[in-house]
Coordinates of C-alpha atoms in Angstrom, one line a residue:
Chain A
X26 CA 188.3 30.1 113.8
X27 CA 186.1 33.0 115.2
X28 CA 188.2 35.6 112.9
X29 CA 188.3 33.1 110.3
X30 CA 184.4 33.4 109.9
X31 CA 183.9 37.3 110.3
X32 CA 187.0 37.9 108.2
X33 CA 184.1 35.5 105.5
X34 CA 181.3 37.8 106.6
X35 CA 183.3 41.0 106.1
X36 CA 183.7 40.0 102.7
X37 CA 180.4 39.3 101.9
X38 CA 178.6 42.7 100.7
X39 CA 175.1 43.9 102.6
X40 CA 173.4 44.0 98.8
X41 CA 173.9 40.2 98.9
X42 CA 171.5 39.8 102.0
X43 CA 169.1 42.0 100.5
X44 CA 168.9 39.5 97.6
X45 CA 168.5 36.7 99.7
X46 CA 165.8 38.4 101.6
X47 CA 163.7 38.6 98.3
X48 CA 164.1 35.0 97.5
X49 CA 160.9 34.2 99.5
X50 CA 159.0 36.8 98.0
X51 CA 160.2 35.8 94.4
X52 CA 159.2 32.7 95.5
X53 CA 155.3 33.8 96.5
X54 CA 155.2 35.7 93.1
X55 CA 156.1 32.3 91.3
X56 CA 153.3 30.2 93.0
X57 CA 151.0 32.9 92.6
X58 CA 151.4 33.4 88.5
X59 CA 151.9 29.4 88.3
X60 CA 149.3 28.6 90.8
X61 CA 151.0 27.0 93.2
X62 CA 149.1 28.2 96.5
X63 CA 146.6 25.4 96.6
X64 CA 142.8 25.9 96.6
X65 CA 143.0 29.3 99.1
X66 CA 145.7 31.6 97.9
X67 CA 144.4 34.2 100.2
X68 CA 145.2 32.7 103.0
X69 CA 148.3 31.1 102.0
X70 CA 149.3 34.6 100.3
X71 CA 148.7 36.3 103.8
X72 CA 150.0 33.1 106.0
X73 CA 153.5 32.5 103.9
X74 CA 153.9 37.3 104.3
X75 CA 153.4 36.8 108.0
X76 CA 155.8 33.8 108.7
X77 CA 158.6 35.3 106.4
X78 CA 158.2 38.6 108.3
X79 CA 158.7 36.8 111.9
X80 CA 161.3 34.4 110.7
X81 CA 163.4 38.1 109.8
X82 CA 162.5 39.3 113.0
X83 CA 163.7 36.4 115.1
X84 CA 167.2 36.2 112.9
X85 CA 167.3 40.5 113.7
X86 CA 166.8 39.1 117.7
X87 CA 169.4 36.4 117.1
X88 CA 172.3 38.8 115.9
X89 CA 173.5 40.0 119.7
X90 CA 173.3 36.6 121.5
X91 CA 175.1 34.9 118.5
X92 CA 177.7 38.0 119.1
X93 CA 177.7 37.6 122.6
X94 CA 177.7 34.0 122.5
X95 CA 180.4 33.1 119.9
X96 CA 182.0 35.9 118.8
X97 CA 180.6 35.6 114.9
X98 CA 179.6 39.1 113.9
X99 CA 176.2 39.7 111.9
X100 CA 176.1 42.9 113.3
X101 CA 176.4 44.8 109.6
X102 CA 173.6 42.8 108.3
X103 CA 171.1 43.5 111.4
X104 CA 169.9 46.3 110.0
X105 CA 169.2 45.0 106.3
X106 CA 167.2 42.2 107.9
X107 CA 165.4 44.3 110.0
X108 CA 164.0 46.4 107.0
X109 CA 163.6 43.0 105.1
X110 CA 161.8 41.9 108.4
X111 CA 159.4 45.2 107.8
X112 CA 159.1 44.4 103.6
X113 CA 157.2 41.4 104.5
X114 CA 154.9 42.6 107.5
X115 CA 153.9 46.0 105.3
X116 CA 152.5 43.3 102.3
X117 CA 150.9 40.9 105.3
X118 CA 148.9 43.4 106.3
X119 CA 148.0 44.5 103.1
X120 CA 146.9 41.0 102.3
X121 CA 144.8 40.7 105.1
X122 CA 142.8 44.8 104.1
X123 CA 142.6 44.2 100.7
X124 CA 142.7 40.3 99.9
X125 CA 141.3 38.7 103.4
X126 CA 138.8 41.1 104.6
X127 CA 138.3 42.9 101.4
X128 CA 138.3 46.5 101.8
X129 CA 135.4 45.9 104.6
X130 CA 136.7 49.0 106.7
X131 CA 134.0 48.6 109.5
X132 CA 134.4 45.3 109.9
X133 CA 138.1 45.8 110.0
X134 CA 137.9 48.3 113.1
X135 CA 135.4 46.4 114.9
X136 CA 137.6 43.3 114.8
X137 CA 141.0 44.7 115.5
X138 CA 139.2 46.2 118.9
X139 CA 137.4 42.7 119.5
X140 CA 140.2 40.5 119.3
X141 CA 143.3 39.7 120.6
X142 CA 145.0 38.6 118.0
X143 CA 144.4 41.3 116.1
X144 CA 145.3 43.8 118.6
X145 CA 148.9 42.2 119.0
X146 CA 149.2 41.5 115.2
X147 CA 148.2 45.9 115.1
X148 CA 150.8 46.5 118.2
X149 CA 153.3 44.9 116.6
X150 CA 153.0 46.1 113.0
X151 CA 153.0 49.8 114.5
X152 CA 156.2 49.5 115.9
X153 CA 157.9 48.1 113.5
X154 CA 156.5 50.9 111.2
X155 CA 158.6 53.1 113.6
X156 CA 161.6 51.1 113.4
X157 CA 161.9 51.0 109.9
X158 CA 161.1 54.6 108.9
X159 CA 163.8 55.4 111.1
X160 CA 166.2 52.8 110.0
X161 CA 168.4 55.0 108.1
X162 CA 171.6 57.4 108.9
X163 CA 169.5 60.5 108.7
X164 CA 167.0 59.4 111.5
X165 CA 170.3 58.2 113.6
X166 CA 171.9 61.5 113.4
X167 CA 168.6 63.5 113.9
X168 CA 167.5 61.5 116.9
X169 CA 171.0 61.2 118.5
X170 CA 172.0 57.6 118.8
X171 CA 170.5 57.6 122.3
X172 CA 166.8 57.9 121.5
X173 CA 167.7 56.0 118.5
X174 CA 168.7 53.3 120.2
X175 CA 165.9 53.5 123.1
X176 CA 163.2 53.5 120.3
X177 CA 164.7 50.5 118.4
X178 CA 164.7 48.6 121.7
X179 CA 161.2 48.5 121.1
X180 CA 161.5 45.5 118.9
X181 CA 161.3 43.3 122.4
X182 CA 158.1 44.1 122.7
X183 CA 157.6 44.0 119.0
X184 CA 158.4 40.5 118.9
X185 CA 156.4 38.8 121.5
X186 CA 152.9 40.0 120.2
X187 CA 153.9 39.2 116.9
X188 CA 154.4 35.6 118.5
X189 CA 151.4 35.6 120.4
X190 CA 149.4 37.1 117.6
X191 CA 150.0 33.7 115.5
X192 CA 149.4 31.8 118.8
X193 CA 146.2 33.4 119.2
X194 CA 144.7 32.8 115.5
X195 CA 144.8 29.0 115.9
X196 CA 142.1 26.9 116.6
X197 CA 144.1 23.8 118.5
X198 CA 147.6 23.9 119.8
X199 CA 150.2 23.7 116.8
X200 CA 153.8 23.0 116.8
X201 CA 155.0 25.9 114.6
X202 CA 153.8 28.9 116.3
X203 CA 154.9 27.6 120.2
X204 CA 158.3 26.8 118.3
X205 CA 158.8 30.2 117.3
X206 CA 157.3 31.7 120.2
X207 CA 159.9 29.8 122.6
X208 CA 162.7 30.9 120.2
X209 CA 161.7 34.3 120.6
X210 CA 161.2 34.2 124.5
X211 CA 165.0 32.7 124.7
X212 CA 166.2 35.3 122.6
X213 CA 164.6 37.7 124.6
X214 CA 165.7 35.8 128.2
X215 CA 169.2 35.2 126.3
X216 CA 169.9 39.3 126.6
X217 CA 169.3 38.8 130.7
X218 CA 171.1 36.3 131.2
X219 CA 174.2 36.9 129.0
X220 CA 174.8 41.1 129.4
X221 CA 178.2 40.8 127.8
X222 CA 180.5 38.6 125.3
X223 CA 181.8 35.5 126.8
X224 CA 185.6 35.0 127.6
X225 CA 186.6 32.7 124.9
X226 CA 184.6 35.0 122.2
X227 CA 188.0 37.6 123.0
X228 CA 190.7 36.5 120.8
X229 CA 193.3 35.8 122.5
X230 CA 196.6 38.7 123.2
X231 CA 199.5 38.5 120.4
Chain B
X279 CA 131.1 43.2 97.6
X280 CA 132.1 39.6 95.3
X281 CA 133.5 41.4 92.5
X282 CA 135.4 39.9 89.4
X283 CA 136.6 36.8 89.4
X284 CA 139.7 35.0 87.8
X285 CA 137.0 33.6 85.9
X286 CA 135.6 36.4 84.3
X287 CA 138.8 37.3 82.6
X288 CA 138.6 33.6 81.2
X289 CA 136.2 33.0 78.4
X290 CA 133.5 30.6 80.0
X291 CA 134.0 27.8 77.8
X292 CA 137.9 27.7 78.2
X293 CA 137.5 28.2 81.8
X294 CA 135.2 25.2 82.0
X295 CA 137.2 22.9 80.1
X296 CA 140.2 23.9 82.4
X297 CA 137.9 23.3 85.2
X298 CA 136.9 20.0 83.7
X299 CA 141.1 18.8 83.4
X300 CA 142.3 20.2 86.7
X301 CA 139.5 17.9 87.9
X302 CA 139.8 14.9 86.2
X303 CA 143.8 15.3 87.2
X304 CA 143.2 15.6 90.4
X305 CA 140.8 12.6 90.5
X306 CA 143.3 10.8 88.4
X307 CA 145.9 11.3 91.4
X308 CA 143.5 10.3 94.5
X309 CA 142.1 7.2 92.4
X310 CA 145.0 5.8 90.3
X311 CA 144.0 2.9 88.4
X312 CA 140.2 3.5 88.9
X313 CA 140.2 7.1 87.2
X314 CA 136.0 7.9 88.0
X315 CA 135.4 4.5 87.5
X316 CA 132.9 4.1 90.1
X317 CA 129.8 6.7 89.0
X318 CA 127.3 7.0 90.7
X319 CA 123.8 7.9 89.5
X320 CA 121.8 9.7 92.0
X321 CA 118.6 11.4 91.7
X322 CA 118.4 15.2 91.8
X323 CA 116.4 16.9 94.5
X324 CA 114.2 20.0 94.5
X325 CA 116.2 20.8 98.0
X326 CA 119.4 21.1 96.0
X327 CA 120.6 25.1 95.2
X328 CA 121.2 26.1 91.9
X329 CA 124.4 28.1 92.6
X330 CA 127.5 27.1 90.8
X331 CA 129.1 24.0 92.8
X332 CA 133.0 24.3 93.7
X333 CA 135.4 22.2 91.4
X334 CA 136.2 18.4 92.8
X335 CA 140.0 19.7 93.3
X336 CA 138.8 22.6 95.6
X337 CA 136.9 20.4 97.7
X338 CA 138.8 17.6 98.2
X339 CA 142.1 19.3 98.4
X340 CA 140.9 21.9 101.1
X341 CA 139.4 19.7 104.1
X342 CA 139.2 20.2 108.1
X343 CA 139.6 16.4 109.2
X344 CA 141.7 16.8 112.3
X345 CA 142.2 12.8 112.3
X346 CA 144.5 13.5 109.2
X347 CA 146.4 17.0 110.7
X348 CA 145.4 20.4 111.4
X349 CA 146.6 22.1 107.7
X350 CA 144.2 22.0 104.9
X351 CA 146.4 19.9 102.4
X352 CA 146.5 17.3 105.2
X353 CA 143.5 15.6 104.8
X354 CA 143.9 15.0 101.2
X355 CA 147.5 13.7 101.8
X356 CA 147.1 11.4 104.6
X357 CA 144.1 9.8 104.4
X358 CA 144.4 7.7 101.7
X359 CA 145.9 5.3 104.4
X360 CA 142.5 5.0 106.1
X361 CA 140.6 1.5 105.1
X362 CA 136.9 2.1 104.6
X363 CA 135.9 -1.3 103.6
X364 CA 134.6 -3.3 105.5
X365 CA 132.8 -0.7 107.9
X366 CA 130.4 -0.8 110.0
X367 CA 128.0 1.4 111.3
X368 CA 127.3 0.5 115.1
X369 CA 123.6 1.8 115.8
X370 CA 122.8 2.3 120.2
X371 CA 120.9 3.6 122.3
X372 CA 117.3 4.0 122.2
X373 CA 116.5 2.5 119.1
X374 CA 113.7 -0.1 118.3
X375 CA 116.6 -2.4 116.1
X376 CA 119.9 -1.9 117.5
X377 CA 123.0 -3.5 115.9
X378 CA 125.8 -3.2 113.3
X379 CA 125.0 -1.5 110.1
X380 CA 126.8 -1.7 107.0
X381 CA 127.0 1.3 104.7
X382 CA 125.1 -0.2 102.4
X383 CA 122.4 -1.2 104.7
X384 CA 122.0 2.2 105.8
X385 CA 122.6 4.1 102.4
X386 CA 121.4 1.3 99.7
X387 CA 121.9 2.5 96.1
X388 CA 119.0 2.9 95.1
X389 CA 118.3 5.6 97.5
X390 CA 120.8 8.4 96.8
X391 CA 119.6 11.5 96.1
X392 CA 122.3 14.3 94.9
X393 CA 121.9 17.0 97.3
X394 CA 123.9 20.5 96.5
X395 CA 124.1 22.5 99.5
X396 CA 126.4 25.7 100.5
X397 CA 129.1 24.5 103.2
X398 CA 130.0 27.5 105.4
X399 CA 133.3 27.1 107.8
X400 CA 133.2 28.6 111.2
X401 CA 136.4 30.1 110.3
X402 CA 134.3 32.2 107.9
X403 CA 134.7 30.3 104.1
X404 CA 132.4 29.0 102.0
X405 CA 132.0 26.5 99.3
X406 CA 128.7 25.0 97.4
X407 CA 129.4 21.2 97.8
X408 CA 126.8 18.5 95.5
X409 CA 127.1 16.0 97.9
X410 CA 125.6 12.2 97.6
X411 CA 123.4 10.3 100.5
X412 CA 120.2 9.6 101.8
X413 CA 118.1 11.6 104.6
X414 CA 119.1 10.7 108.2
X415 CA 115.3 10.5 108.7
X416 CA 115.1 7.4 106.7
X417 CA 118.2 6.3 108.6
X418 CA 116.6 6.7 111.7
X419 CA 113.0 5.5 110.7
X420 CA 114.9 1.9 109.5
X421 CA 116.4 1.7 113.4
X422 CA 113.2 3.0 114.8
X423 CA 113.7 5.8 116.8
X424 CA 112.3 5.0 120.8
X425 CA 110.0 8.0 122.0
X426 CA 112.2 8.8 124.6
X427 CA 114.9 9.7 122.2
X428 CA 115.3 13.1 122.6
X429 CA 119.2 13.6 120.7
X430 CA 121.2 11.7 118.4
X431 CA 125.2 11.1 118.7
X432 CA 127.6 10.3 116.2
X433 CA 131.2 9.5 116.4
X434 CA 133.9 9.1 114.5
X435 CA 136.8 6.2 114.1
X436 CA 139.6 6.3 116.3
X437 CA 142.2 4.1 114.0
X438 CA 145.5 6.1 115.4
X439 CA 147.7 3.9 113.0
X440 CA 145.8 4.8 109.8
X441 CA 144.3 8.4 111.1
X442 CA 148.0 9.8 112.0
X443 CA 146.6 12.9 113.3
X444 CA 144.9 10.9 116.1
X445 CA 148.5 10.2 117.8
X446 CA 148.3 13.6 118.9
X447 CA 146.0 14.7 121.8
X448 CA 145.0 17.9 119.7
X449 CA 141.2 16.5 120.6
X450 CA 139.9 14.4 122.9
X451 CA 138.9 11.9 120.0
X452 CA 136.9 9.8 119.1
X453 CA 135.7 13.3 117.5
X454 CA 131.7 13.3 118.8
X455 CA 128.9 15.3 117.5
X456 CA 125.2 15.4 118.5
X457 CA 121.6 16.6 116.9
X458 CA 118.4 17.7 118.6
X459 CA 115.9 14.7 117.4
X460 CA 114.1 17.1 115.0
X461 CA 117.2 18.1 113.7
X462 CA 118.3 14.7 112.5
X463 CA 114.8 13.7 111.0
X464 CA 115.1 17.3 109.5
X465 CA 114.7 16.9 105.6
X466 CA 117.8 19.3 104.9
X467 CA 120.3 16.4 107.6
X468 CA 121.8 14.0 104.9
X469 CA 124.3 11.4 105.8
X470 CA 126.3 11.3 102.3
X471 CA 127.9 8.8 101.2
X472 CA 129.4 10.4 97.7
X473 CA 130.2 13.9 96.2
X474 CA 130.2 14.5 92.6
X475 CA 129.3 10.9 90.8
X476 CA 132.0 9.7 93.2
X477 CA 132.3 8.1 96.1
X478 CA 132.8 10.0 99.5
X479 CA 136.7 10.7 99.2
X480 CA 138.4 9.7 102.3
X481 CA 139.6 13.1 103.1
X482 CA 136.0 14.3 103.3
X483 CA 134.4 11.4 105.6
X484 CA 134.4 8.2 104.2
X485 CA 132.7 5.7 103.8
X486 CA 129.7 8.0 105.7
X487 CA 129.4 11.4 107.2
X488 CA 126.7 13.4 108.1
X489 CA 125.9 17.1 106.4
X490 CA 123.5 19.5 108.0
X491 CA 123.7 22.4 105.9
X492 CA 122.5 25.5 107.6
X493 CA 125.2 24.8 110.8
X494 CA 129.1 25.4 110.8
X495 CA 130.9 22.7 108.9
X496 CA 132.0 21.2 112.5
X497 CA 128.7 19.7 113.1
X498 CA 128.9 17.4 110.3
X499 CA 130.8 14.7 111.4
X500 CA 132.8 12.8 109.2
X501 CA 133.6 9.0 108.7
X502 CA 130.7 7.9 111.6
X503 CA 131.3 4.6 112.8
X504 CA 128.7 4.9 115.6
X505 CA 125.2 6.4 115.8
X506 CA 123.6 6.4 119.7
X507 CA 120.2 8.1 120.4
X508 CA 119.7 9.4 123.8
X509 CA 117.3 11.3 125.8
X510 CA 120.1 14.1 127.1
X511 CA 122.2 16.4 125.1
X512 CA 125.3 14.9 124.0
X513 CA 128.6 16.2 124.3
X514 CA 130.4 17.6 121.5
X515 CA 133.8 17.6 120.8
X516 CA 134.7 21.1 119.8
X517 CA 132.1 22.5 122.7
X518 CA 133.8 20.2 124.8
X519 CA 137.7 21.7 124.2
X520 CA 136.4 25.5 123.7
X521 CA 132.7 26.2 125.0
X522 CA 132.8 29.7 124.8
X523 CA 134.2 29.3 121.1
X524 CA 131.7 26.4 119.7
X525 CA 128.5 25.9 121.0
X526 CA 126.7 22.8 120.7
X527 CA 124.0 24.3 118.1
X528 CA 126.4 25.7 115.8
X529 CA 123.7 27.7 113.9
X530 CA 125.2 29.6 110.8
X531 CA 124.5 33.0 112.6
X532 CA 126.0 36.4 111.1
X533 CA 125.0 38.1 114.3
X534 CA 126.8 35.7 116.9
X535 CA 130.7 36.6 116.5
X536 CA 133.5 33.4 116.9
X537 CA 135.1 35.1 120.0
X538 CA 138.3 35.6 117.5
X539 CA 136.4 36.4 114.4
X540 CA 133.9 37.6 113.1
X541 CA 131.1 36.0 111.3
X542 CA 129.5 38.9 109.5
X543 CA 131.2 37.8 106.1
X544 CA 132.5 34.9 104.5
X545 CA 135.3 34.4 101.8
X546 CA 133.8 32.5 98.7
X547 CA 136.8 29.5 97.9
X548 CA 137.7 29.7 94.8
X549 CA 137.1 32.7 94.3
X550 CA 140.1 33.8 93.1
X551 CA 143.2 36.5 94.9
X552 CA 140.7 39.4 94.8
X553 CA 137.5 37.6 95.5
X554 CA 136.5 39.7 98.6
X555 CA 133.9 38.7 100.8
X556 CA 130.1 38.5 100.9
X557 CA 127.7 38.6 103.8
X558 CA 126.9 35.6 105.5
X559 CA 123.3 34.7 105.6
X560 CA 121.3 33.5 108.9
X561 CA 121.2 29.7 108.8
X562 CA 123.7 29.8 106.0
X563 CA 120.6 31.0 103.6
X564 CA 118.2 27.5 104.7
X565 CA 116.3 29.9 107.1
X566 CA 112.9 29.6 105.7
X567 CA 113.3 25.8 106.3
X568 CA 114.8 26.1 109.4
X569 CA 113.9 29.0 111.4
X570 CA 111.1 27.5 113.1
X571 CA 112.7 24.5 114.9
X572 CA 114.8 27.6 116.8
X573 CA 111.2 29.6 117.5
X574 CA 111.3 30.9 121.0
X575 CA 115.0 30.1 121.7
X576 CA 117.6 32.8 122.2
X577 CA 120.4 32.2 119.4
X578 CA 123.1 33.7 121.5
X579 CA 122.8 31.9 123.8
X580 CA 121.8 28.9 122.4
X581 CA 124.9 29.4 119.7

């Protein structure tokens, strides 16, 4: 059953994730030009860029235990959802300069010192900067696979302060962003717990 | 800093009209079968601003009413299920005529004065709203007002069944706010009772709700079924979760940061995508009214 599904996903080509990535975006655009965002498209502009950016970075997370767990293979894919991952936290940010906080550059600094959820929202974004500039061949071969690999662990930390940067921003405890953030803390606990793929992931000898 | 607007590239007249049909359509769905039947004529008042007000879609479709969820579009799709007639009003405390009020009894017709005041959000946005009501001084001068009274209390309906956000503990509810006595008998404190020629939609605090202009929206309680003078300082509710967040003042006050934002600027709703921001004025721009009932107290720590 297990080769049944990755001999699926072999056939499926990587440009086909790529499109599917852009769905949500192409989706934003529509609401935008239709007006579809409600009486603050600012907010929901920035707000819809931010949760599509950490639902890509959980399903990056998700690729190993899923691998580990049942033997199904995303593992070609990872990297085209990590840089999809990276499209929509480059135009978050953007949104909150230019659309949120309007170009107010001081007030901008100030806050990103002054509070938390900034500061994670920052500490996240920066390293996934890193990760995607080098998420190409060239940078793999340059770096030697294993710095390469060493810096793109960095996405554990990555992760979590994107999590607790949308748990800090609310005002009352939400279900949402304590969803996601427990999804991302068993991901994370999942890679502890489970070091290697399971026995009955291991087809079986002819 | 508030540059073009979405408006600007409209011509003015087309842009109103469209204004004008977005509105009436979105009255059309909160009030089917009474499309703006129910006008109401109130008197203007020289306390009123002249800035543009924001559109009856923007401000009843973008509403923090916790009672009816924490997302904006919550309000305006769940509280249609709350009944606001009959209501009643329950006046305590020390007052010279205590007892049930109706709203009518506490907001006759005849009364209303049209009040246009900028609203501005703790979480730093702003609208102009042209609300309906009376002065909560006449309120208070009908109950008579005890000399010992030194605060006023208001709550808000617990009705779980009909207010769905209430069968979550996301507040201690009933949701409680409070007013120093001169305050509430401050000419600027309204309890409304409409918006536009309307009345008060549910979503923002029907049948009555109080509106104090120059303090964060938080402070005006919506939907009050219960009004209790008292000579301590109430408890409110948002002071109550978060003290170092919410004080029980609540002054519009540019220079006294939200611990996780700032409230230097606001963003203008409706606006438009590249609205920016504009600075945020002490006492949300009702400072020469105001100013002196804070003389001699320190704002941050009085916040």
């Amino acid at each position: 059953m297990i080769r049944g599904i990755n001999n699926a996903l072999r056939r499926i080509p990587v440009w086909a994730v790529w499109l599917a990535g852009a769905v949500p975006f192409a989706v934003l655009l529509w609401d935008i030009f239709t007006g579809g965002l409600g009486v603050d498209p600012v907010q929901e502009v920035e707000h819809r860029l931010g949760q599509t950016a950490l639902y890509f970075l959980i399903g990056g997370l998700a690729v190993t235990p899923l691998l580990r767990l049942t033997g199904v293979s995303l593992m070609r894919f990872r990297r085209a959802i990590g840089v999809i991952c990276f499209a929509y936290a480059l135009p978050h940010v953007l949104a909150w300069v230019v659309l949120d906080m309007g170009l107010l550059w001081g007030q901008m600094a100030r806050d990103i010192l002054k509070r938390p959820y900034l500061l994670f929202g920052m500490g996240s974004f920066l390293i996934l900067i890193a990760l995607a500039v080098t998420s190409n061949n060239l940078s793999l071969r340059r770096m030697g696979g294993q710095a390469w690999r060493r810096l793109h662990k960095l996405v554990y930390v990555a992760a979590p302060l994107a999590a607790m940067h949308w748990l800090w921003a609310i005002k009352v405890n939400e279900i949402a962003p304590i969803f996601w953030a427990a999804v991302i803390a068993l991901l994370l606990a999942s890679r502890l717990v489970i070091r290697r793929p399971m026995s009955w992931t291991r087809p079986a000898r002819s | 800093m508030m540059k073009l607007n979405w408006s600007d590239v409209t011509p003015h007249r087309i842009f109103l009209d469209r204004r004008k049909f977005m509105a009436a359509g979105a009255a059309a769905v909160a009030l089917p079968g009474l499309v703006r039947a129910q006008t109401i004529n109130a008197r203007p008042s020289p306390l009123s601003t002249d800035q543009t007000p924001n559109t009856f879609e923007e401000i009843t479709n973008y509403n923090n009413f916790y009672e009816f969820g924490t997302g904006k579009e919550d309000p305006a799709r769940n509280a249609g299920a709350l009944t606001t007639d009959p209501w009643s009003v329950e006046v305590a405390g020390l007052v010279d005529r205590p007892g049930s009020y109706g709203v009518e009894d506490l907001a006759p017709d005849n009364a209303l004065e049209e009040r246009i005041y900028r609203l501005r959000c703790v979480e730093a946005w702003s609208m102009v709203v042209p609300w309906i009501g009376v002065p909560l001084a006449s309120v208070l001068a009908k109950v008579g007002v005890q000399p010992s009274a030194k605060f006023v209390e208001f709550e808000t309906l617990v009705r779980p069944e009909e207010m769905i956000g209430q069968q979550r503990a996301i507040l201690d509810w009933p949701y409680r706010e409070g007013l120093r006595l001169d305050e509430a008998m401050h000419p600027l404190t309204i309890l409304a009772t409409g918006l536009y020629d309307q009345p008060m939609p549910n979503q923002n605090g029907a049948p009555i709700r109080l509106v104090v202009p120059w303090k964060y929206g938080f402070k005006s309680i919506k939907s009050i079924v219960r009004i209790n003078l008292l000579e301590r300082e109430p408890v409110n509710t948002w002071k109550q979760l978060q003290a170092s967040e919410y004080g029980f003042y609540a002054n519009v006050n540019p220079q006294v940061d939200h611990p996780r934002w700032s409230q230097a600027t606001e963003r203008v709703i409706g606006a438009g995508l590249f609205g920016g921001r504009k600075e945020t004025l002490m006492f949300n721009g009702y400072g020469d009214q105001v100013a002196s009932l804070y003389a001699g107290m320190d704002l941050s720590v009085n916040y």
